[in-house]
XYZ file of C-alpha atoms in Angstrom:
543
model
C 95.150 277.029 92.642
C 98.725 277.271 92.776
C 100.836 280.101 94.567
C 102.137 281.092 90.660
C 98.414 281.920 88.941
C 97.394 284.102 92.641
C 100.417 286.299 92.663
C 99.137 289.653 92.186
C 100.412 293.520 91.298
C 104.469 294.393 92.182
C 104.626 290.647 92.841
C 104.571 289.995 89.328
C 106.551 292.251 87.735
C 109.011 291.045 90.651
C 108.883 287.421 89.777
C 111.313 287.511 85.900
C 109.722 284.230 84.753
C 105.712 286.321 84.692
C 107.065 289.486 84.171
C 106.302 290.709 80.540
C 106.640 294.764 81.838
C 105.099 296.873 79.070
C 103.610 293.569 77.011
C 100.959 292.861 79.716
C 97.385 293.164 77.936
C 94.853 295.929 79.297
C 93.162 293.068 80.109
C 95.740 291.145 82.440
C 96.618 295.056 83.526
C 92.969 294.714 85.356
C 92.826 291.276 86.027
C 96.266 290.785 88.099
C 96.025 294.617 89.635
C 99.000 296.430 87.591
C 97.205 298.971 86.774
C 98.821 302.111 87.735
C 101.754 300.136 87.474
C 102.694 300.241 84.400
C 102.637 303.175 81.495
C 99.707 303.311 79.651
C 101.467 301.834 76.418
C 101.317 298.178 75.386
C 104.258 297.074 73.578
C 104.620 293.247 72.040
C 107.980 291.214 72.440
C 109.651 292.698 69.504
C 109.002 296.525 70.160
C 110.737 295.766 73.804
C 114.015 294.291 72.214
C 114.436 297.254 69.714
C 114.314 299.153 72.810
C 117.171 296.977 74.613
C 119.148 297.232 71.606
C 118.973 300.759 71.304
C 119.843 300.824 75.468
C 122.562 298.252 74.520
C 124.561 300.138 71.683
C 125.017 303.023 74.041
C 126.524 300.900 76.408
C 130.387 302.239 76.144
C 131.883 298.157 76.270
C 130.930 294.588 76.378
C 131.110 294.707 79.948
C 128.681 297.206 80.279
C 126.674 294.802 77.921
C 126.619 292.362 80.296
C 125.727 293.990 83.398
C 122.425 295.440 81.540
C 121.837 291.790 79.927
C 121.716 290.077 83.606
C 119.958 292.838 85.101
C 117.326 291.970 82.399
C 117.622 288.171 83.384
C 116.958 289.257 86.861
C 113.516 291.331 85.608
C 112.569 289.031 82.669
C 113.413 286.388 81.946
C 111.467 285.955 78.240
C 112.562 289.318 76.961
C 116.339 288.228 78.165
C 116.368 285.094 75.929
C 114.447 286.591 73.279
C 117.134 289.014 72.826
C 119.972 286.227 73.156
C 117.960 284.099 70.612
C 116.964 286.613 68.162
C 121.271 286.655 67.325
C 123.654 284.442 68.983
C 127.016 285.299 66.916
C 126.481 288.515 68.233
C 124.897 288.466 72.056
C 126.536 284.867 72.849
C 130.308 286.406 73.458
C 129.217 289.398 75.702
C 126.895 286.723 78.293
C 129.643 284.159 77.899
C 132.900 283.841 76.527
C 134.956 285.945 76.165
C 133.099 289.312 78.420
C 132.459 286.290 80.971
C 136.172 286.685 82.110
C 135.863 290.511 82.274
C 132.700 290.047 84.504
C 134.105 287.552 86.596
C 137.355 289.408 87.904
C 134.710 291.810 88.593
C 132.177 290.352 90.122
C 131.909 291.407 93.756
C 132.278 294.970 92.149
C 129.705 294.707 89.581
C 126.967 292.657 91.904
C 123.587 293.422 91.690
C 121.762 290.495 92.711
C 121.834 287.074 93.754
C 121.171 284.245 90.450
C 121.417 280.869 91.892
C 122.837 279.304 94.668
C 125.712 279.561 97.062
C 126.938 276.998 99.232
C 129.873 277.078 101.813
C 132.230 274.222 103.155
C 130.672 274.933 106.382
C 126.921 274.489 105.017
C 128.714 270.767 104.885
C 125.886 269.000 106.923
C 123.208 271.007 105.997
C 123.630 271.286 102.577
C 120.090 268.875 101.916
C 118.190 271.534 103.951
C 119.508 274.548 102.402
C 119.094 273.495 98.759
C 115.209 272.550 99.539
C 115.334 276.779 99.405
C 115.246 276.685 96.049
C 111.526 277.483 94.783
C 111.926 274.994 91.321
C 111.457 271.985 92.762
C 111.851 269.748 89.348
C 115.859 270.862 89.067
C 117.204 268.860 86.281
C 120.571 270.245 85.541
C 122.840 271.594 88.184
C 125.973 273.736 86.772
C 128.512 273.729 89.978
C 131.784 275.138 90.105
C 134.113 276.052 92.955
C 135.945 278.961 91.320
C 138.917 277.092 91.477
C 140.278 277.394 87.729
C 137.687 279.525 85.851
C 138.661 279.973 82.292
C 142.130 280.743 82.057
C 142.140 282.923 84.814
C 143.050 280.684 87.786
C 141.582 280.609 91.172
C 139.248 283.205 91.568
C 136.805 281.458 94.032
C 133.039 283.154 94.144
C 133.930 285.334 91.793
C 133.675 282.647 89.473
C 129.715 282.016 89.931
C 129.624 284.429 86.364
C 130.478 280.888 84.326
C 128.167 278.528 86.028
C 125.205 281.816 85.580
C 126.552 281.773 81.677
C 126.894 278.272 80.924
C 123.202 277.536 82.078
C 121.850 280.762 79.877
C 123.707 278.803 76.795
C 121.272 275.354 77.906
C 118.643 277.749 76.688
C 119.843 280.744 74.353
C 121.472 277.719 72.330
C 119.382 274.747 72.763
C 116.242 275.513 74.018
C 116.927 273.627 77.315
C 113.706 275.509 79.384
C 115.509 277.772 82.274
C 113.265 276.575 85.242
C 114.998 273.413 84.740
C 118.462 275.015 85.856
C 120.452 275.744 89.139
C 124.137 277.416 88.799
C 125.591 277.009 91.961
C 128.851 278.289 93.265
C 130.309 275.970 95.791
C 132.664 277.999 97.664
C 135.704 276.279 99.479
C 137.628 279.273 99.975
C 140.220 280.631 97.243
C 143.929 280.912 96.734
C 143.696 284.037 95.637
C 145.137 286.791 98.195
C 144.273 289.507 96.449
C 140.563 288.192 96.238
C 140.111 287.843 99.901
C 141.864 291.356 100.924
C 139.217 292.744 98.544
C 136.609 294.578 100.613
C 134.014 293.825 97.863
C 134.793 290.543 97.450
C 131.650 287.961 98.073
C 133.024 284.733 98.506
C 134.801 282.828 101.757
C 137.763 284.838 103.350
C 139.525 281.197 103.392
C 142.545 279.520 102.012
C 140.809 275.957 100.307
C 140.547 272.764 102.430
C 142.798 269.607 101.471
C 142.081 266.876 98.766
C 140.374 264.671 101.068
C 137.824 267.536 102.911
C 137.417 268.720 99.303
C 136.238 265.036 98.396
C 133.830 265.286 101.628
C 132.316 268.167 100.546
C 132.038 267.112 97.129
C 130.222 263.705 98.570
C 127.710 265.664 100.849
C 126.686 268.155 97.991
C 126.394 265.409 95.147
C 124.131 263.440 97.890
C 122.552 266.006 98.547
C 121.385 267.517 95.182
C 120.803 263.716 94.244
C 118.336 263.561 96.809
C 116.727 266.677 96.710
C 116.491 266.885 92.869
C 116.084 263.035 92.065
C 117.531 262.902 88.042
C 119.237 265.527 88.404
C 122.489 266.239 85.860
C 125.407 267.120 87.748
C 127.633 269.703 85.084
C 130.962 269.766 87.023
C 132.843 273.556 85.789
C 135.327 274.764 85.914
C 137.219 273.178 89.216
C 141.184 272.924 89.807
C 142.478 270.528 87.042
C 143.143 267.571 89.916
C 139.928 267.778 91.573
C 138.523 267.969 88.535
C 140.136 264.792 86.919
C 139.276 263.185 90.580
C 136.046 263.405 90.779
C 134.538 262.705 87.379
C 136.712 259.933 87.443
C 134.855 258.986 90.963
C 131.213 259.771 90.058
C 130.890 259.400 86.332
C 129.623 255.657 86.730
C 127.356 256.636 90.157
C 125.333 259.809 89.198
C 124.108 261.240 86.047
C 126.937 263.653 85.668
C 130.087 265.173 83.453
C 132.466 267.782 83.363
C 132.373 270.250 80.176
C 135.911 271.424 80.746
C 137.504 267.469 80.060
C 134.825 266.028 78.185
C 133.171 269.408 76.734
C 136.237 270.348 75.343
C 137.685 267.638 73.998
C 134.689 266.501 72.068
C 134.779 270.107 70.634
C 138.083 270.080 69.389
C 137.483 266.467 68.102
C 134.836 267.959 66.404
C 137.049 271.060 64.641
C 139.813 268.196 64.158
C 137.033 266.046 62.327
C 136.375 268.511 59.848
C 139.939 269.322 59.565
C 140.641 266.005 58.565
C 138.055 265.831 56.140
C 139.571 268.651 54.084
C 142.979 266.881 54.254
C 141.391 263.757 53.488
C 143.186 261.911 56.046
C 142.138 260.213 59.321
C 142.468 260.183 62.915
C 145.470 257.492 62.498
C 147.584 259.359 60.698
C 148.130 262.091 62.635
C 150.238 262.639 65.346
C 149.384 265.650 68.070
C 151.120 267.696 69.988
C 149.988 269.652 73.476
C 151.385 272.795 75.181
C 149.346 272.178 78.333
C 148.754 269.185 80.323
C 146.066 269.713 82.617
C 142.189 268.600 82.425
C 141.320 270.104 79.504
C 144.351 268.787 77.492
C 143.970 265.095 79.379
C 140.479 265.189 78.036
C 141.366 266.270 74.471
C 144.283 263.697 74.389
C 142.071 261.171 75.621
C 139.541 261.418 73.211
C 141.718 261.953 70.257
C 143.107 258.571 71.377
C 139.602 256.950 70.777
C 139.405 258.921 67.751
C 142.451 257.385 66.767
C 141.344 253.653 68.195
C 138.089 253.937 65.770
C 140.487 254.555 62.528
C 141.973 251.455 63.218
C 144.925 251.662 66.174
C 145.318 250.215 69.247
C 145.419 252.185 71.950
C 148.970 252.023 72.516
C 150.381 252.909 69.503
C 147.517 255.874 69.650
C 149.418 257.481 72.898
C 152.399 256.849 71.099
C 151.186 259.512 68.451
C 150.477 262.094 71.288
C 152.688 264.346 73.066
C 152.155 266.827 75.765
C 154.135 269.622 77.645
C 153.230 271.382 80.796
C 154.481 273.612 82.532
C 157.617 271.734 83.539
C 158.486 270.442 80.617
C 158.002 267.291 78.033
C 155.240 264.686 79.129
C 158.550 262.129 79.700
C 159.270 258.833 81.917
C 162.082 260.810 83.896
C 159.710 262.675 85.818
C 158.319 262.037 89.271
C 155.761 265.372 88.962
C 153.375 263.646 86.873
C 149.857 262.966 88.048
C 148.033 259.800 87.185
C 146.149 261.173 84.008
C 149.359 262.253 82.768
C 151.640 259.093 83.253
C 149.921 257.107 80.167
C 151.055 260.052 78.034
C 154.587 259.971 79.141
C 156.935 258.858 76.656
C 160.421 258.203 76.448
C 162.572 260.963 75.691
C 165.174 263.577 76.652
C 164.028 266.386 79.013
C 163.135 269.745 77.309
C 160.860 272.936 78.126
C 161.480 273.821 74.682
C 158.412 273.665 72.470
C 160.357 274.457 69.101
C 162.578 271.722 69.799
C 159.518 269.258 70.187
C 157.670 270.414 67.040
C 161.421 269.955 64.866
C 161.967 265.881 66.531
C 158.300 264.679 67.129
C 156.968 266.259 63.871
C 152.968 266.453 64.439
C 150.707 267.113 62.180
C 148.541 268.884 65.001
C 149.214 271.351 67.605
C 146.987 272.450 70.343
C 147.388 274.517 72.846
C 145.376 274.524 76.323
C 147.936 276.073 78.181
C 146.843 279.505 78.923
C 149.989 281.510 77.483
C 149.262 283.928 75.185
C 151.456 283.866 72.432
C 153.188 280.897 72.800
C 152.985 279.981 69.426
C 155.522 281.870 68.717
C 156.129 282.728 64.447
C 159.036 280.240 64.410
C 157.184 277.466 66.081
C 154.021 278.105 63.534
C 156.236 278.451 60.791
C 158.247 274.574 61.687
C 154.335 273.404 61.618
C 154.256 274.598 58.138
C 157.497 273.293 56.774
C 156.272 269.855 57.995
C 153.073 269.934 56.749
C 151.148 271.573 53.972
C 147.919 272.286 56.021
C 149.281 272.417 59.327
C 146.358 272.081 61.916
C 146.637 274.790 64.878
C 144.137 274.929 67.835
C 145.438 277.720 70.364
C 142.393 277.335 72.579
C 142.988 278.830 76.040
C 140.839 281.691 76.298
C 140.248 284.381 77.203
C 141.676 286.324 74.080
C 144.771 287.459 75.797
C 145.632 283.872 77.257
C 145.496 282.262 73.103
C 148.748 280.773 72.180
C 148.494 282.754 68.651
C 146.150 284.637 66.796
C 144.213 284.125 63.532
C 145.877 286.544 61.785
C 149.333 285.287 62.940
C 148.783 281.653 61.650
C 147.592 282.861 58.514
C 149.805 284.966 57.674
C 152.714 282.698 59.053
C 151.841 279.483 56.950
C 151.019 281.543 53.989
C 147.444 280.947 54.433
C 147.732 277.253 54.964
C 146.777 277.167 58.822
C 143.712 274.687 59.640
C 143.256 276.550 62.292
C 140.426 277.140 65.532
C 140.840 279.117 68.691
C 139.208 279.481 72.426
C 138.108 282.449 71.306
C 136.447 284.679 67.976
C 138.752 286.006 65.796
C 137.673 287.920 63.148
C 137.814 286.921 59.831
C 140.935 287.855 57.626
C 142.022 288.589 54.335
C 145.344 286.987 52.747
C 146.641 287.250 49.250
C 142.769 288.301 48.425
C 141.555 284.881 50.145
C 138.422 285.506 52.697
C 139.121 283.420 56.113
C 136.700 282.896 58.617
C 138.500 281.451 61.786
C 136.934 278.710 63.644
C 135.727 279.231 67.436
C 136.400 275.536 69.008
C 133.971 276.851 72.008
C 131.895 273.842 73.663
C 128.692 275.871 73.327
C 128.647 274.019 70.305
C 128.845 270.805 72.635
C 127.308 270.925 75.684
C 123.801 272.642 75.632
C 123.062 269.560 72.488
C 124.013 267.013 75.143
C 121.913 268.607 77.731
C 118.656 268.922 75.537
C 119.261 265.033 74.572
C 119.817 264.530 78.139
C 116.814 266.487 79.174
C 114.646 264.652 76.847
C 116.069 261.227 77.225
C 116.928 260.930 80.986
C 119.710 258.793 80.764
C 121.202 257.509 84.108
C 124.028 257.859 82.976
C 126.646 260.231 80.385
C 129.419 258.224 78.925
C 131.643 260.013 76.282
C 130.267 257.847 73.274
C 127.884 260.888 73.632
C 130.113 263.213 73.679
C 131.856 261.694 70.353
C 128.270 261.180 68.957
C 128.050 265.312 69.407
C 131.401 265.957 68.021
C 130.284 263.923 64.538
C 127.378 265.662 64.773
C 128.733 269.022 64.653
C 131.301 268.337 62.010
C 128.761 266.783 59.807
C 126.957 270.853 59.610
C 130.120 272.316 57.838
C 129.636 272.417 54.306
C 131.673 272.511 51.442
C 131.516 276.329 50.783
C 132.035 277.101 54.574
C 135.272 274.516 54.553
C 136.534 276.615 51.665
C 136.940 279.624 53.893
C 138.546 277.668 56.566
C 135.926 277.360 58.877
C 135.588 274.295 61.047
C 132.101 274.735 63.212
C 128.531 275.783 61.926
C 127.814 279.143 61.863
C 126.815 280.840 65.430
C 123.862 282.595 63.639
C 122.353 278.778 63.286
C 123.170 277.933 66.568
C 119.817 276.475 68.058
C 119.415 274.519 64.272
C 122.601 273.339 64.778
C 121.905 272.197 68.293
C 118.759 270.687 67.683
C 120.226 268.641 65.119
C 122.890 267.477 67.392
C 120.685 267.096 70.181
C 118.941 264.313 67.743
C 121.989 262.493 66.938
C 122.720 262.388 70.870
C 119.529 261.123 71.629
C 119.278 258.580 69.044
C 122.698 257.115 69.633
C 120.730 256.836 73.528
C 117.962 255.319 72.792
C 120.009 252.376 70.270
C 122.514 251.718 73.118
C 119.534 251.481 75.336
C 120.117 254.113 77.834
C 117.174 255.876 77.634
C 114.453 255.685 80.693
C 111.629 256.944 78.741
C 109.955 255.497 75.411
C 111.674 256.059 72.459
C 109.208 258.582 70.076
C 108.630 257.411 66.424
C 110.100 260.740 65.098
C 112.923 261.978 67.642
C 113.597 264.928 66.065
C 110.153 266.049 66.372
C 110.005 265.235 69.445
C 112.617 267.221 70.674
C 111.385 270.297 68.959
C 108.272 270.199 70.759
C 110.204 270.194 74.363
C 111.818 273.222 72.780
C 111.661 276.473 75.576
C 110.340 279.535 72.971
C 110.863 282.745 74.580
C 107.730 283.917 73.663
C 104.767 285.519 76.734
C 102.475 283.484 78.174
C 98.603 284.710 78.630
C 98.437 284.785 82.557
């Protein structure tokens, strides 16, 4: 018998993967000693979430929201994703993005228990023995992040364990991914961040963070380690400093089952938004020509995969980079300067010196302008209003979040290009009304993304994640926008749909596995049904 079916009494209703609290039969009441326990009422599933959204609305904010929603992880766990699955659009932004950002500046204040696992650089050699502490012994997703550049809110070190907690819920709320399956794990190195580690609340390592190369050595010990402990596992780098970031997928992506939402999450997302885009234009990938305000990993990654996008139209690869431009925050992506990484140096063109992002949009005239570079407002109403002169749908994607940090609003494109915007952000905006026209702005969030390429991966078991995958997704998802959505400007399937839509991408993922051959198990004669059946339904067990 295992230890799971002879837990008894408090030790149930402590353990949030048994506990159903008032939905326990009379029956099970007798049989597993709760009663006394318990008041005398039996409730099913649904009668306990009208009672968390009526404890919900009179939370006072979002934030508040959150706090009650991850205490009810912590107590149970089937209620918890019953409530995030019975409306995404709506409980989706206060467990992740944007509330996320809110929770994690706050999170040695707002603490109330420990969700996953935290390992230090000085756990270095033991880091095998420690993760064996884990009760789940069949891991097969690990979200790890070192706090290093969560969201656009820089360093914030353990405070930043909120996004790999979040990002593992979405695996599930979103895709049906089954939570036993995941680990978030904060792998703390220290922080930058002075203000952090005067904080008397703060949880993380009082420490400034090591150098590149003991940051690669603890990188190598945990990636062995969860490797060995969790054989299969998928390693989701999030949310690291842009270099280590770019570093070590680059290092690992062709050793371990592994990837990194932030490059390859994000870009496929926006590829996706820029798919449908292009649809409504009726143009393609190689006749555009893109322009970046931010250079790090997340606009690398975008520009990267726009290039393939742009490869598959019919270019070759140099005239693709040729067609993208990027600025940082030093200036124009250009050959002059000896600042530029090695991700960035492909992208560097020839050209005169400039900070000035109006100036770029009036001589390299794009056709698309993102912008991953954490500023809000930065898209300012004469640079928006250049990208309409040029072009009569001008395609804008301010997608640094959170809200504060997007380059321009919804309602500021809009009404800027007279209603002619294409446009997505990090972030929800809500919809807007312009010369009696209904728009309903895109969200270019990799939830859309990354929860379908885990459920593929989870049911496939690649040994390997290359970004044909990722590009697979991003078709996927632009292929769910219909005509009458597309008329009011929006760019993703609706939220509401989100595990349909996920499912459905999930398929196309796996199938494009299974025809290139990377697949380790045998391929099912109907894949979609398949997958459904692997499904995680938040509905109680009979213990």
């Amino acid at each position: 018998m295992s230890q799971a079916s002879t837990i008894r009494g408090q030790e149930i209703l402590n353990n949030p993967a048994r506990n159903k609290e008032t939905a326990f039969t009379m029956t099970e009441r007798q049989s597993l000693g709760l009663e006394g326990l318990l008041p005398p009422t039996v409730e099913n599933i649904d009668r306990q979430l009208e009672r968390v959204q009526t404890q919900l609305a009179a939370k006072p904010n979002d934030l508040e929201r959150y706090i009650y929603l991850m205490s009810l992880a912590a107590r149970n766990e089937t209620l918890f994703y019953h409530t995030l699955m019975s409306d995404p659009a709506r409980f989706v932004p206060i467990v992740y993005d944007p509330t996320v950002a809110d929770a994690c500046l706050a999170y040695g204040h707002i603490y109330r228990g420990s969700a996953g696992m935290y390992l230090t650089r000085d756990m270095k050699g033991r880091f095998k023995k420690i993760l064996r502490n884990w009760p789940v012994k069949d891991v097969r997703f690990i979200c790890v992040s070192t706090g290093g550049r969560i969201l656009g809110l820089g360093d914030i070190g353990a405070n930043g364990m909120g996004i790999p907690i979040g990002k593992l819920q979405l695996y599930t709320a979103c895709a049906g991914v089954p939570p036993e399956a995941l680990l978030p794990v904060l792998l703390d190195i220290g922080t930058t961040n002075a203000a952090l580690r005067a904080d008397p609340l703060y949880l993380g390592l009082r420490e400034l963070p090591p150098d590149e190369a003991e940051v690669d050595l603890i990188s190598e010990a945990f990636i062995e380690a969860a490797t060995d402990v969790f054989p299969g596992v998928c390693i989701h780098f999030e949310d690291w400093k842009g270099t280590d970031a770019m570093r070590l997928l680059a290092r690992y992506r062709d050793k371990v089952l592994c990837y990194n939402d932030d490059i390859q999450g994000t870009a496929a997302i926006a590829v996706a938004g820029l798919t449908t885009a292009l649809q409504i234009k009726n143009e393609t990938f190689a006749d555009q020509r893109v322009l970046f305000l931010g250079a790090g990993s997340a606009g690398i990654g975008i520009a990267s995969m726009i290039v393939s996008a742009m490869v598959e139209a019919g270019l070759g690869e140099a005239e693709a980079r040729e067609r993208i431009v990027l600025i940082d925050v030093n200036g124009l992506i250009e050959t002059s300067r000896t600042d530029l990484n090695e991700w960035q140096k492909p992208f560097a063109h020839e050209a005169k010196p400039t900070k000035d992002l109006l100036e770029v949009v009036r001589t390299f005239k794009p056709t698309i302008l993102i912008g991953v570079s954490t500023i809000g407002g930065a898209f300012t109403e004469e640079v928006v209003r250049e990208m309409a002169k040029l072009n009569e749908r001008p395609v804008i994607f301010p997608l640094s979040n959170p809200t504060n940090k997007a380059e321009c609003t919804a309602e500021q494109a809009y009404t800027w290009t007279k209603g002619k915007a294409l446009y997505a952000a990090g972030v929800q905006f809500p919809d807007f009304e312009y010369q009696g026209k209904s728009y309903h702005p895109g969200q270019a969030n990799n939830f859309y993304i990354f929860p379908a390429i885990g459920l593929a991966v989870y049911a496939t078991r690649p040994a390997r994640i290359t970004d044909d995958m990722f590009i697979t997704a991003a078709a996927a998802t632009a292929d769910q926008v219909g005509p009458s959505a597309r008329e009011h400007g929006m760019l993703f399937p609706l939220q509401a749909n989100i595990l349909e839509t996920e499912v459905t991408t999930a398929t196309r993922v796996a199938e494009h596995i299974f025809d290139s051959g990377q697949a380790t198990v045998e391929r099912p004669e109907n894949i979609r049904a398949w997958i459904e059946g692997l499904l995680y339904k938040p509905v109680y067990k009979e213990l």
